[in-house]
Backbone as a chain_set.jsonl record, in Angstrom:
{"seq": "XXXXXXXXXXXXXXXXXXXXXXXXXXXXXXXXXXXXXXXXXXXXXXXXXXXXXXXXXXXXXXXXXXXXXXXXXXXXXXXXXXXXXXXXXXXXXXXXXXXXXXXXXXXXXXXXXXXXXXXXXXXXXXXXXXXXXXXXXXXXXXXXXXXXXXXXXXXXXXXXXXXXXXXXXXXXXXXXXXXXXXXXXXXXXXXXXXXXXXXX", "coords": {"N": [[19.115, 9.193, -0.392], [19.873, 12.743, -1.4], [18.099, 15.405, -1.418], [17.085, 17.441, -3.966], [15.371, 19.677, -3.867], [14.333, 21.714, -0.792], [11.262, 22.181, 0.037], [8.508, 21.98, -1.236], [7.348, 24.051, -2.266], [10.062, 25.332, -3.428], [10.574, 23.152, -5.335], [7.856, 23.347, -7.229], [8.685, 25.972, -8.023], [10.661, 25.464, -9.753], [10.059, 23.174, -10.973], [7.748, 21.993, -13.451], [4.28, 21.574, -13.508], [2.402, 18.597, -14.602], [4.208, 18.282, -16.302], [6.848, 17.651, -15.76], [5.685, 16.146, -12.67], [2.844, 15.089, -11.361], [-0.171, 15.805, -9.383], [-1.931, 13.876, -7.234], [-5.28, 13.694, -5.816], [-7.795, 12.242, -3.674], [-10.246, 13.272, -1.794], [-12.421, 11.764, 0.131], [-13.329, 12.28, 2.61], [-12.961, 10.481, 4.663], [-11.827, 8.925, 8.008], [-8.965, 7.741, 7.719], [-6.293, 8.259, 5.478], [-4.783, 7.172, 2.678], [-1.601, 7.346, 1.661], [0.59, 8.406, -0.748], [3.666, 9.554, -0.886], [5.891, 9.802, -2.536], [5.607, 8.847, -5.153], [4.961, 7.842, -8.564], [8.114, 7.775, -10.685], [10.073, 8.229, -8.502], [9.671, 6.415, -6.46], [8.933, 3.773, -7.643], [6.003, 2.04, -8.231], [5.079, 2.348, -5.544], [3.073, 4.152, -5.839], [0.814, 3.111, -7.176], [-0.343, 0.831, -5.326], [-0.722, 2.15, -3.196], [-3.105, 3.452, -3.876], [-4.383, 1.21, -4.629], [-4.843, 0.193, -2.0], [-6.259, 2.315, -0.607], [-8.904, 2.194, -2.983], [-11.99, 2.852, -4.131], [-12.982, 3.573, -1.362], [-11.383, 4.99, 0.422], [-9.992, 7.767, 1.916], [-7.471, 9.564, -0.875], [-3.753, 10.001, -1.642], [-1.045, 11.203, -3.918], [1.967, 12.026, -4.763], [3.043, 12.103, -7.925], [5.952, 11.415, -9.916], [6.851, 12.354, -12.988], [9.148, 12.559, -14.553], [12.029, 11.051, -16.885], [13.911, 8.569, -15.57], [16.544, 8.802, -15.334], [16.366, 11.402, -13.845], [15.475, 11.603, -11.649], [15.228, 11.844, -9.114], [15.577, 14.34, -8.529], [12.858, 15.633, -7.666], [12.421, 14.251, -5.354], [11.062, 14.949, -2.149], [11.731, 14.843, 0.977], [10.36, 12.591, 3.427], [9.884, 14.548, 6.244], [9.81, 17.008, 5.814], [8.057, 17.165, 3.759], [5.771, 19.179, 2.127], [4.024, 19.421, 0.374], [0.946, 21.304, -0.736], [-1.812, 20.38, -1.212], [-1.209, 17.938, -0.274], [-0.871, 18.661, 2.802], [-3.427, 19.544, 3.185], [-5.271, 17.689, 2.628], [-4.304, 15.079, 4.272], [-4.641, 16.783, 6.725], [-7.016, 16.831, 6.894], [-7.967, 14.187, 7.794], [-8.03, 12.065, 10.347], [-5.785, 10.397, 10.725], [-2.582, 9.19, 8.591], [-1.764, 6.737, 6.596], [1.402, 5.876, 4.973], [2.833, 4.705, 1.587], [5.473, 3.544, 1.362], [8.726, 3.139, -0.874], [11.953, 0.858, -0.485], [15.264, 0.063, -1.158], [16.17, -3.193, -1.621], [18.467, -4.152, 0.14], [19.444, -6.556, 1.323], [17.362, -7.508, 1.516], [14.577, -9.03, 0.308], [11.941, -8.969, 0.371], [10.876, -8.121, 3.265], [8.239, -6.201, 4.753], [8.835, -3.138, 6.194], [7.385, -1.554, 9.073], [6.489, 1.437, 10.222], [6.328, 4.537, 12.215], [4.009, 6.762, 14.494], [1.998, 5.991, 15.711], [1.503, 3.569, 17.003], [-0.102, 1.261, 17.917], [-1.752, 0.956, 15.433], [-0.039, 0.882, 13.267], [1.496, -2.002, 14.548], [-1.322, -3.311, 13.877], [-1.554, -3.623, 11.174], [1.148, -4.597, 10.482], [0.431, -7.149, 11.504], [-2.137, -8.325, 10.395], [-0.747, -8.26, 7.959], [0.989, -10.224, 8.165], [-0.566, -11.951, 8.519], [-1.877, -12.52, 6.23], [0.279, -13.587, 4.751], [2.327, -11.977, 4.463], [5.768, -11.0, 5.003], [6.535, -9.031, 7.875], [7.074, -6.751, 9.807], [7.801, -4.363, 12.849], [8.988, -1.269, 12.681], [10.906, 0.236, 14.909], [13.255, 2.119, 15.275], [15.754, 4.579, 13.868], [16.235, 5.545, 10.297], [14.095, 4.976, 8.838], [11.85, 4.788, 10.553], [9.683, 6.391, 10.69], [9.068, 8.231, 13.239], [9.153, 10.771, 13.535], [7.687, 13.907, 14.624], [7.067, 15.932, 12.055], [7.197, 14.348, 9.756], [5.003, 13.259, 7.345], [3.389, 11.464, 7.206], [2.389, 11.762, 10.075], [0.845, 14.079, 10.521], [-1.676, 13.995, 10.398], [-4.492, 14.834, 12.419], [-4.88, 13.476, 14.361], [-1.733, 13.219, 15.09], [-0.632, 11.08, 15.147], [0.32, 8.583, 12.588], [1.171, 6.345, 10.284], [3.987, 4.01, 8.411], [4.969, 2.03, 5.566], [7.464, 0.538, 4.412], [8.218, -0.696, 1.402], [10.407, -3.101, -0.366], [12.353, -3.541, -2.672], [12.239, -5.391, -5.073], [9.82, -6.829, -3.856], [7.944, -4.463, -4.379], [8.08, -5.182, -7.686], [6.983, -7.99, -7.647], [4.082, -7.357, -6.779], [3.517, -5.649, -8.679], [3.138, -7.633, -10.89], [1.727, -9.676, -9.696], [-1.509, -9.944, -9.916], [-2.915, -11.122, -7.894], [-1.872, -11.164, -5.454], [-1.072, -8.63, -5.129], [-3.6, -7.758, -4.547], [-4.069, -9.104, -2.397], [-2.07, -8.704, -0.245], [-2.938, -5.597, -0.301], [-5.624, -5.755, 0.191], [-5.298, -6.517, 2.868], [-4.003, -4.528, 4.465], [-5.776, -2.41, 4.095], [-7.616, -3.328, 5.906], [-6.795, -3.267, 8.188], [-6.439, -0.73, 8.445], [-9.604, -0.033, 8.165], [-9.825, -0.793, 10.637], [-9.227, 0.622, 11.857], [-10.353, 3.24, 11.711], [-12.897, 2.526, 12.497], [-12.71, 3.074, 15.186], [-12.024, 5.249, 15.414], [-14.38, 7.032, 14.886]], "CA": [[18.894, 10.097, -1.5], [19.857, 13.465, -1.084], [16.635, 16.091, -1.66], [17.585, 18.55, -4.489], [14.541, 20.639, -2.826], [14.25, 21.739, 0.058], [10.453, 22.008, 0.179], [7.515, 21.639, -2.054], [7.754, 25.585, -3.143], [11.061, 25.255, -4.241], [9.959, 22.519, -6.404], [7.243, 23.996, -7.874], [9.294, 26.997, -8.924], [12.061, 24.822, -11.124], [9.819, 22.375, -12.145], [6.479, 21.965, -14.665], [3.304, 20.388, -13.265], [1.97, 18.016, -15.466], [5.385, 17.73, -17.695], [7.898, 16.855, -14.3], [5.185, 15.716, -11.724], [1.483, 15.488, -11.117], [-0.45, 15.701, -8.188], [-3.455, 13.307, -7.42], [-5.914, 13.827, -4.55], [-9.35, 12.45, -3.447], [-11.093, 13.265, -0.565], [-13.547, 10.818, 0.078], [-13.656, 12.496, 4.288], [-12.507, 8.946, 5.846], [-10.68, 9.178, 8.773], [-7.896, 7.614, 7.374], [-6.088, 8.639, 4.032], [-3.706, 6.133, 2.04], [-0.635, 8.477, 0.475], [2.236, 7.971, -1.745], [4.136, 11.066, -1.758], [7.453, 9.496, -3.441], [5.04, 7.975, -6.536], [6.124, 7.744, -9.954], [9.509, 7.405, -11.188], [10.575, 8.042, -7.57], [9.726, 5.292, -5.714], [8.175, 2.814, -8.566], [4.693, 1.225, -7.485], [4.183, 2.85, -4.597], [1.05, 5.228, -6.186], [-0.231, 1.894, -7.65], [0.186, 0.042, -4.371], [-1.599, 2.953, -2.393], [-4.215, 3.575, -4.602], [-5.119, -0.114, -4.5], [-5.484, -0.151, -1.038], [-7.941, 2.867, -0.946], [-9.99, 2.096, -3.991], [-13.219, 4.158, -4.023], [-13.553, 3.535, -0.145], [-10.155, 6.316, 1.421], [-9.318, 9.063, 0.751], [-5.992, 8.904, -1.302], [-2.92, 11.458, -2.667], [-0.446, 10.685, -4.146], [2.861, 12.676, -5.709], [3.386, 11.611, -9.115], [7.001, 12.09, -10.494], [6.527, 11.656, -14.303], [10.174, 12.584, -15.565], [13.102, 10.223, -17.111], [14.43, 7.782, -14.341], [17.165, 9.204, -14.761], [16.357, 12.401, -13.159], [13.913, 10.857, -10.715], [15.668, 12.329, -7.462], [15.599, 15.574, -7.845], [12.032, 15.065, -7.425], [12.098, 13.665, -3.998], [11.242, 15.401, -0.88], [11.837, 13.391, 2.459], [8.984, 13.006, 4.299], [9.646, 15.156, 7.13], [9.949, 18.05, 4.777], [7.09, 17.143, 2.412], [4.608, 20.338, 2.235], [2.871, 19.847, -1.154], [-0.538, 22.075, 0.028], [-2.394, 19.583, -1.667], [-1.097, 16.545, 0.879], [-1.381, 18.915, 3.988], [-4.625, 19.637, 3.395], [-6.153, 16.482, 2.906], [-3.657, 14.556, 5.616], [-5.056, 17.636, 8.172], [-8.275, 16.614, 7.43], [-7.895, 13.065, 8.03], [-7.521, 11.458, 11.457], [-4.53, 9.797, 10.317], [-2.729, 8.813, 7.095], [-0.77, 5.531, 5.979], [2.247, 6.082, 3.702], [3.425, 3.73, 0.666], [6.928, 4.177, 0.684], [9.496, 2.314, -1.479], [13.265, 1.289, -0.26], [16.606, -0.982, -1.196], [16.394, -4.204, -0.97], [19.469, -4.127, 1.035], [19.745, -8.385, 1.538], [16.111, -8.184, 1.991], [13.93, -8.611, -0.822], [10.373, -9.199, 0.513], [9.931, -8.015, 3.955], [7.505, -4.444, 5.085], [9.133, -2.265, 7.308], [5.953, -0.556, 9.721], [6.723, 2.396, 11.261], [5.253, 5.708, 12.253], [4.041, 6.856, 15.376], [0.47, 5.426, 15.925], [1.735, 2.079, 17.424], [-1.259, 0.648, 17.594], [-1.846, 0.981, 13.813], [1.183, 0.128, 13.105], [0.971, -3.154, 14.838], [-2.59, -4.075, 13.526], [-0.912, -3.679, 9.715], [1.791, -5.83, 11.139], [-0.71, -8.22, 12.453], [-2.564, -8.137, 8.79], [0.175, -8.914, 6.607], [1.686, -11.378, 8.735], [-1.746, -13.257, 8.738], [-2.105, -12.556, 4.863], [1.39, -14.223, 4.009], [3.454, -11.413, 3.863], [6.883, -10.922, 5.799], [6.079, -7.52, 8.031], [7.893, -6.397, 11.303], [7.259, -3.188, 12.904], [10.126, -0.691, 12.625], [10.915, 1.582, 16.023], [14.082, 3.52, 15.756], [16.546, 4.132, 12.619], [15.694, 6.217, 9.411], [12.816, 4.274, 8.356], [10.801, 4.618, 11.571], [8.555, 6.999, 10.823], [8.745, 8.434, 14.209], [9.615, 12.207, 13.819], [6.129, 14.408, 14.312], [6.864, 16.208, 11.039], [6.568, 12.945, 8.631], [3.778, 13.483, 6.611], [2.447, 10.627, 7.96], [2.165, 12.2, 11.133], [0.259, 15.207, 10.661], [-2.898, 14.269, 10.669], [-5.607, 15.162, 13.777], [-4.605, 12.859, 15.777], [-0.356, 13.688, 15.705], [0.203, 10.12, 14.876], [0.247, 7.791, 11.468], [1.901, 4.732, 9.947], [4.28, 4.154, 6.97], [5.063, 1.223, 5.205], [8.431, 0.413, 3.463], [8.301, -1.993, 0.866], [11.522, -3.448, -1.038], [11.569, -3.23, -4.425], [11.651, -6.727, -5.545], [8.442, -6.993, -3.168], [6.737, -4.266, -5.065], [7.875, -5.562, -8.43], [6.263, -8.884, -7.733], [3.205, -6.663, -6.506], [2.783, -4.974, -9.974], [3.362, -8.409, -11.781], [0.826, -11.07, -9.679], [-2.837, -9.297, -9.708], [-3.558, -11.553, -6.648], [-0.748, -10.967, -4.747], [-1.518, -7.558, -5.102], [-4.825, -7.691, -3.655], [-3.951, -9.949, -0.71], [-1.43, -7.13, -0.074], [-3.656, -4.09, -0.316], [-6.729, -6.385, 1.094], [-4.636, -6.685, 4.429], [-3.792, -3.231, 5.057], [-6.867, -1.721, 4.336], [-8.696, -4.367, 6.354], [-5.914, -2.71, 9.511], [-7.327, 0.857, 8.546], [-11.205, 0.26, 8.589], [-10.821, -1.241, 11.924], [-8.464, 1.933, 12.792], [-11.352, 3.896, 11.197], [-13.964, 2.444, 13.678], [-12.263, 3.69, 16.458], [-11.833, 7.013, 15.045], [-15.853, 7.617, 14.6]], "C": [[18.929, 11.537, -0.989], [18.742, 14.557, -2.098], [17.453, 17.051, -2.5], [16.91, 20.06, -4.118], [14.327, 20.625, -1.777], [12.531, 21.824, 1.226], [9.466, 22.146, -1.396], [7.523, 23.148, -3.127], [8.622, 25.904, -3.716], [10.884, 24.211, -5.501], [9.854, 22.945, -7.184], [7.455, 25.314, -8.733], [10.187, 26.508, -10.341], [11.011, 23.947, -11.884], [8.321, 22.413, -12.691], [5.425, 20.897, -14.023], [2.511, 20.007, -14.351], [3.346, 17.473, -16.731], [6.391, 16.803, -16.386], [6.638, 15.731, -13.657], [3.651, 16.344, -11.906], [1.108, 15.032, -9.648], [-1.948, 15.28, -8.338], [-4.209, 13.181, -6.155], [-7.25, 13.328, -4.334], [-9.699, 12.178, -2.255], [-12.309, 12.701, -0.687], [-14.001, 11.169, 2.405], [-13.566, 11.03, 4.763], [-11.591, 9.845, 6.692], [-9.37, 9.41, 8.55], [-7.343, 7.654, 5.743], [-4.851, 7.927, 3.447], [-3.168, 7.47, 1.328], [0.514, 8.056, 0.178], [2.872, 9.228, -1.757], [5.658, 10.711, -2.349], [6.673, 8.75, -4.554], [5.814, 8.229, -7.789], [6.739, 6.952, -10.522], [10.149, 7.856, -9.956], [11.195, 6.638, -6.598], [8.866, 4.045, -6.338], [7.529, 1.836, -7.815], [4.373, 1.417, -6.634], [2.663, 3.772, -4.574], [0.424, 4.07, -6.456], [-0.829, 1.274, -6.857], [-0.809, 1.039, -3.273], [-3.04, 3.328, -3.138], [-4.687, 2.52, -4.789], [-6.256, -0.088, -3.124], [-6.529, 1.299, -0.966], [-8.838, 2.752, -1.585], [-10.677, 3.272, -3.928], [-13.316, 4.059, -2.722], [-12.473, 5.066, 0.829], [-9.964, 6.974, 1.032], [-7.674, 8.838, 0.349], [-4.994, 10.232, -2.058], [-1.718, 11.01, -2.709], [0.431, 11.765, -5.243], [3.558, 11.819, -6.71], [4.711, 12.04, -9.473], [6.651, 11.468, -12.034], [8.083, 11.847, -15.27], [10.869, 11.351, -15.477], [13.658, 9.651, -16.006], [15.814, 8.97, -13.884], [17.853, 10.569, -13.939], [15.688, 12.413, -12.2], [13.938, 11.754, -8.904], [15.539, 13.266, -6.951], [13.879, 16.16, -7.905], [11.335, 15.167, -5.976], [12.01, 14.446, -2.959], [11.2, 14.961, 0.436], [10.501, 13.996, 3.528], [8.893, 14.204, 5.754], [9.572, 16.644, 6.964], [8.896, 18.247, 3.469], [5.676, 17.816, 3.163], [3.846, 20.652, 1.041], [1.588, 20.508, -0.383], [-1.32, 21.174, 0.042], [-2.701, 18.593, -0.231], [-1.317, 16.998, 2.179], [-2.422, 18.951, 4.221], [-6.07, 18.745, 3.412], [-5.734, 15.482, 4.508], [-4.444, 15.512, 6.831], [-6.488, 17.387, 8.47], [-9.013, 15.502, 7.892], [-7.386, 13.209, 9.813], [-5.823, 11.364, 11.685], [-4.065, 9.582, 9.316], [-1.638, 7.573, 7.048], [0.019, 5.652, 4.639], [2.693, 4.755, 2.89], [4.747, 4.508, 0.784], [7.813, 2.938, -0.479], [11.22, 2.189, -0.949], [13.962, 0.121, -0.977], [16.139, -2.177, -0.505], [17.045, -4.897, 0.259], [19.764, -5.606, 1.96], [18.155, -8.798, 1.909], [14.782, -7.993, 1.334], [11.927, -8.249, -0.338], [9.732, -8.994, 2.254], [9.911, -6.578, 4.049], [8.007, -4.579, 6.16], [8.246, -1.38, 7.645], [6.387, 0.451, 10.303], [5.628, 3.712, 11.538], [4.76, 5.725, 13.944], [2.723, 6.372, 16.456], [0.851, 3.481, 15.782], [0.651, 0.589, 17.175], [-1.622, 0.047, 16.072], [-0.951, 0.323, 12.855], [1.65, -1.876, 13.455], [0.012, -3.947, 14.333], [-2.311, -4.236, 11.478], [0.329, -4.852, 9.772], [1.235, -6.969, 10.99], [-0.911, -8.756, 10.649], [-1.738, -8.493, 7.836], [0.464, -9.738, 6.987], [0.446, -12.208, 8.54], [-2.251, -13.323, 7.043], [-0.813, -13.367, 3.692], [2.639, -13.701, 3.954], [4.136, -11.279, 5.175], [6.74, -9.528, 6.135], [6.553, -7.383, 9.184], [7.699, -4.612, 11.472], [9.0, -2.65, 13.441], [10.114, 0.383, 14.0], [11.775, 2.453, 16.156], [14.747, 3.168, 14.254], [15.723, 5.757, 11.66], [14.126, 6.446, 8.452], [11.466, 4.046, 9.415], [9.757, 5.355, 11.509], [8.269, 8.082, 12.169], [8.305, 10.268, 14.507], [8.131, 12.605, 13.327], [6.092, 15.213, 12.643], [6.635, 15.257, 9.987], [5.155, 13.28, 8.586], [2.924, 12.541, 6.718], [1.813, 10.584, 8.849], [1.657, 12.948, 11.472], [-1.263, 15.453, 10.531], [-3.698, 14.72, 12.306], [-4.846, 14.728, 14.837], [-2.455, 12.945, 16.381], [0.146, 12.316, 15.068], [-0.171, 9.001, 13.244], [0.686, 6.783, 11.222], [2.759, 5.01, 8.351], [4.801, 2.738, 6.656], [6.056, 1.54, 4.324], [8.398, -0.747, 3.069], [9.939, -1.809, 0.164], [11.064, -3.551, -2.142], [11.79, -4.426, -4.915], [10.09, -7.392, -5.105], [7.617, -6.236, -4.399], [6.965, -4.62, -6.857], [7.037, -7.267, -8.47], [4.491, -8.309, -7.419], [2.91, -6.23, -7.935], [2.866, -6.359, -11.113], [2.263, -9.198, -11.548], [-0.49, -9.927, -8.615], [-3.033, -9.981, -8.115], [-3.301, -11.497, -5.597], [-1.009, -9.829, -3.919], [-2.651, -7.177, -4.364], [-5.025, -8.09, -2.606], [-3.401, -8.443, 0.089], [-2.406, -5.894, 0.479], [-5.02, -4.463, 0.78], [-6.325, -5.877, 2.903], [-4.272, -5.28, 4.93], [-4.808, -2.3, 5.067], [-8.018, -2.571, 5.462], [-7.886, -3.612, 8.274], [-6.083, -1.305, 9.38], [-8.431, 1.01, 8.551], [-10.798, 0.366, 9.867], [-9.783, -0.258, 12.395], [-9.79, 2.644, 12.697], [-12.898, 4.063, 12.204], [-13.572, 2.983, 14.864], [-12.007, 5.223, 16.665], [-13.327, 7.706, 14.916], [-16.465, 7.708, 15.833]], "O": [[18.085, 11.77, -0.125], [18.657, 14.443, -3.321], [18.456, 17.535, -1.975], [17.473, 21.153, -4.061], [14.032, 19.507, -1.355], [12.44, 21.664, 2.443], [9.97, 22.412, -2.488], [7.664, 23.224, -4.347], [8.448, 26.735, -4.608], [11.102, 24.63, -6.638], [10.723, 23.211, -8.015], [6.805, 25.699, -9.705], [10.306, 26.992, -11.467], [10.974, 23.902, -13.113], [7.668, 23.176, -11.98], [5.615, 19.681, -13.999], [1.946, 20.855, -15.042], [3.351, 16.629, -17.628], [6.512, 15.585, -16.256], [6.619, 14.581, -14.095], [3.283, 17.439, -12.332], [1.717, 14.247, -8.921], [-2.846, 15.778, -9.017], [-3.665, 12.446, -5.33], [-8.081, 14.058, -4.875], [-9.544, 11.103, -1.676], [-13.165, 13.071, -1.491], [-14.678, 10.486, 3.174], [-14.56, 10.65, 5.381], [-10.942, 10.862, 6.447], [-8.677, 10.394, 8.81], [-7.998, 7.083, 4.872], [-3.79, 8.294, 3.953], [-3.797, 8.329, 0.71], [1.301, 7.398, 0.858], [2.603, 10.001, -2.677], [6.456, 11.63, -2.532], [7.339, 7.784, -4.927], [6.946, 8.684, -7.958], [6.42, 5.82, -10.886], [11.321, 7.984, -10.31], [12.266, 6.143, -6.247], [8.165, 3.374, -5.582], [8.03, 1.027, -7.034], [3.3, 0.89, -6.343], [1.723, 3.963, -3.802], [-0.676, 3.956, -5.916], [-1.95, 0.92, -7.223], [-1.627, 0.444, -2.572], [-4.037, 3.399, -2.42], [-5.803, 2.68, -5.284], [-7.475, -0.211, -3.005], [-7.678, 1.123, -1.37], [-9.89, 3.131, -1.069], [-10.231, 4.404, -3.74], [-14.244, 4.852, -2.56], [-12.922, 5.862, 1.654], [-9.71, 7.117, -0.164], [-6.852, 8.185, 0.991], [-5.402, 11.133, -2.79], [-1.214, 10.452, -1.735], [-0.084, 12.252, -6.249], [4.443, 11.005, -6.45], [4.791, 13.264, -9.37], [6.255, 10.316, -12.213], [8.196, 11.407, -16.414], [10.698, 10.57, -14.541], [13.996, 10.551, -15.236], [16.059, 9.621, -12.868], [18.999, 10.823, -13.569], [15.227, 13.505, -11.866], [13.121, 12.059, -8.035], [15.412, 13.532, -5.756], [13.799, 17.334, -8.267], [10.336, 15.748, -5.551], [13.141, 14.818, -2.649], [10.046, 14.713, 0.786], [10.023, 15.014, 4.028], [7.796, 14.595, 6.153], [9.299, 17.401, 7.895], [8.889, 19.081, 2.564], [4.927, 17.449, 4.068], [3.242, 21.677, 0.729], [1.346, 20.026, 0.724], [-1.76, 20.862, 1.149], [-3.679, 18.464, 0.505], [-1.855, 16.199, 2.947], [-2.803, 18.521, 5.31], [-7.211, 18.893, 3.851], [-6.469, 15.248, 5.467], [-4.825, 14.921, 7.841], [-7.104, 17.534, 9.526], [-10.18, 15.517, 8.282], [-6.687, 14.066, 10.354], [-5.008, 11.935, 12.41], [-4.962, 9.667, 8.477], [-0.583, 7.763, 7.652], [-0.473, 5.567, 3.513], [2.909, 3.745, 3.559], [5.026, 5.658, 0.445], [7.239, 1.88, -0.737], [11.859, 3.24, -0.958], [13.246, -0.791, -1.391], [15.813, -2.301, 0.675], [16.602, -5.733, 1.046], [20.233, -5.623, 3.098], [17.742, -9.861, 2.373], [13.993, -7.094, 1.624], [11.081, -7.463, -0.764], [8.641, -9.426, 2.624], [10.809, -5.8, 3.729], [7.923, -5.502, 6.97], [8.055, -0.42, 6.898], [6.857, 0.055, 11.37], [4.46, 3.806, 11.163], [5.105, 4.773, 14.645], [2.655, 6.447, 17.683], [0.605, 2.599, 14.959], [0.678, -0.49, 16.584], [-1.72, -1.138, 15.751], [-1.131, -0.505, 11.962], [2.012, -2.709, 12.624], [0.216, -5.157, 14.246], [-2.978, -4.974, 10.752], [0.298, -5.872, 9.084], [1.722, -7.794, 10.217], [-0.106, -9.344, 9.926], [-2.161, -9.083, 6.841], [0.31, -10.624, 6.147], [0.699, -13.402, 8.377], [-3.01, -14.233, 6.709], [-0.864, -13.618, 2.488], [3.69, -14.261, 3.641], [3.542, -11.368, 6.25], [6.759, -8.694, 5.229], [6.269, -8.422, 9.78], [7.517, -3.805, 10.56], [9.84, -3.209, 14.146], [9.284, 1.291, 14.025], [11.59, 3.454, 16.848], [14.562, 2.151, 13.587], [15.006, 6.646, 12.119], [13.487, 7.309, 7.849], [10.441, 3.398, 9.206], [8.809, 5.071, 12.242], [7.24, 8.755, 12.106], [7.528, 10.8, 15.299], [7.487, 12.17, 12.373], [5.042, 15.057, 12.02], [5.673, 15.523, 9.267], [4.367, 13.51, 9.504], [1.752, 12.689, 6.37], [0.849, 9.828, 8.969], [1.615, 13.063, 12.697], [-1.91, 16.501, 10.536], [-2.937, 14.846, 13.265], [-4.345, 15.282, 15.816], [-1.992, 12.799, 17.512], [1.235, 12.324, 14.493], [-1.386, 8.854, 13.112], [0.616, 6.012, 12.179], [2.439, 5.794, 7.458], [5.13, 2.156, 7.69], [5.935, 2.476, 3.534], [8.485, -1.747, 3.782], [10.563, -0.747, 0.141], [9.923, -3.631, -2.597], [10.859, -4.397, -5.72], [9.405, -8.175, -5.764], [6.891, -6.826, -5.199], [5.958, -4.316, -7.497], [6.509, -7.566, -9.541], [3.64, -9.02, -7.954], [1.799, -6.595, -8.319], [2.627, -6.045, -12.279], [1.618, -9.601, -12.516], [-0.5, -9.441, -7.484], [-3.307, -9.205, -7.2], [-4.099, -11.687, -4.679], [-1.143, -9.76, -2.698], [-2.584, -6.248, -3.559], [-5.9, -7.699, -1.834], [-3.985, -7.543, 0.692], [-2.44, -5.458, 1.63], [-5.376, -3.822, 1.769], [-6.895, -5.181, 3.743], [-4.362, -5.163, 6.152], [-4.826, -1.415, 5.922], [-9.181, -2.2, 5.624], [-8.554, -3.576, 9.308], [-5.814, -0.654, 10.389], [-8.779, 2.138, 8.904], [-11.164, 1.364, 10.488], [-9.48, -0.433, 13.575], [-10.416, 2.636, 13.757], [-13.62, 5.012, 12.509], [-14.493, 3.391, 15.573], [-11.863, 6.002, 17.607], [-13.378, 8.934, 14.848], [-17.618, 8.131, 15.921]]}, "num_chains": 1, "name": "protein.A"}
């Protein structure tokens, strides 16, 4: 998807908050902060999907796109480029942060791609889904790795984060079977407390 903005300020100049896009934030001071910043009509179910797994316990933020699908893109800012104030300023105050992303099936409907640069973390989310049912492999080089220090995943305290690519038949079965859903979200937040303990 090519970015019609080039950062968050360009955005915000063309387009209408609250009519285009909303922005949702709560600092709850955890270490670690669950974020969606492709939510919406971007990357469909990823705000739902991240906002599960924090509940009332993480802090959570999440960029809402609210226009017509079929303008959904110009929207998007690629994570290594995403400077909403909002998301820096909670992500900076976090340890670390775990991204929802959404991608293409691309012959592969149902497994999470882990990436990001906090290996460890990355791994123990791995670990967690794989022992919860779900199909999860940890991603290390490519587009989808997460690796580059600017990813907004990456900018918390500690330099390093995690991101999660789901397929979109994955997260449409995710917004369809409540239980599914919760195994899901269960398992990844259950691989950020016990990041969380190590961070205190």
């Amino acid at each position: 998807m090519v970015d019609k903005y080039s950062n968050f300020a360009e955005l915000a100049a063309n387009e209408t908050a609250e009519v285009d896009y909303r922005i949702r934030a709560e600092n709850r001071g955890t270490p670690v902060v669950i974020i969606a910043p492709h939510g919406g009509r971007i990357e469909p179910g990823t705000l739902e999907i991240a906002a599960t797994i924090a509940g009332d316990a993480l802090s959570f933020y999440a960029f809402e796109a609210l226009r017509a699908s079929g303008k959904r893109g110009s929207l998007h800012i690629t994570s290594t480029r995403f400077d909403e104030p909002q998301a820096l300023a909670l992500v900076g105050a976090a340890q670390k942060a775990i991204a929802i992303h959404g991608r293409a099936d691309n012959g592969d409907p149902v497994t999470v791609g882990v990436g990001g640069r906090d290996t460890a973390l990355r791994d123990a989310i791995v670990a967690a889904l794989t022992a919860a049912g779900f199909d999860a492999v940890p991603v290390t080089h490519g587009g989808l790795a997460g690796r580059d220090a600017a990813n907004i995943c990456n900018r918390g305290a500690t330099g390093a984060g995690a991101q999660l690519e789901l397929p979109r038949t994955l997260r449409i079965q995710l917004s369809t079977k409540p239980m599914r859903l919760a195994a899901f979200c269960n398992a990844v937040r259950s691989a950020a407390v016990a990041g969380e303990a190590s961070l205190v």
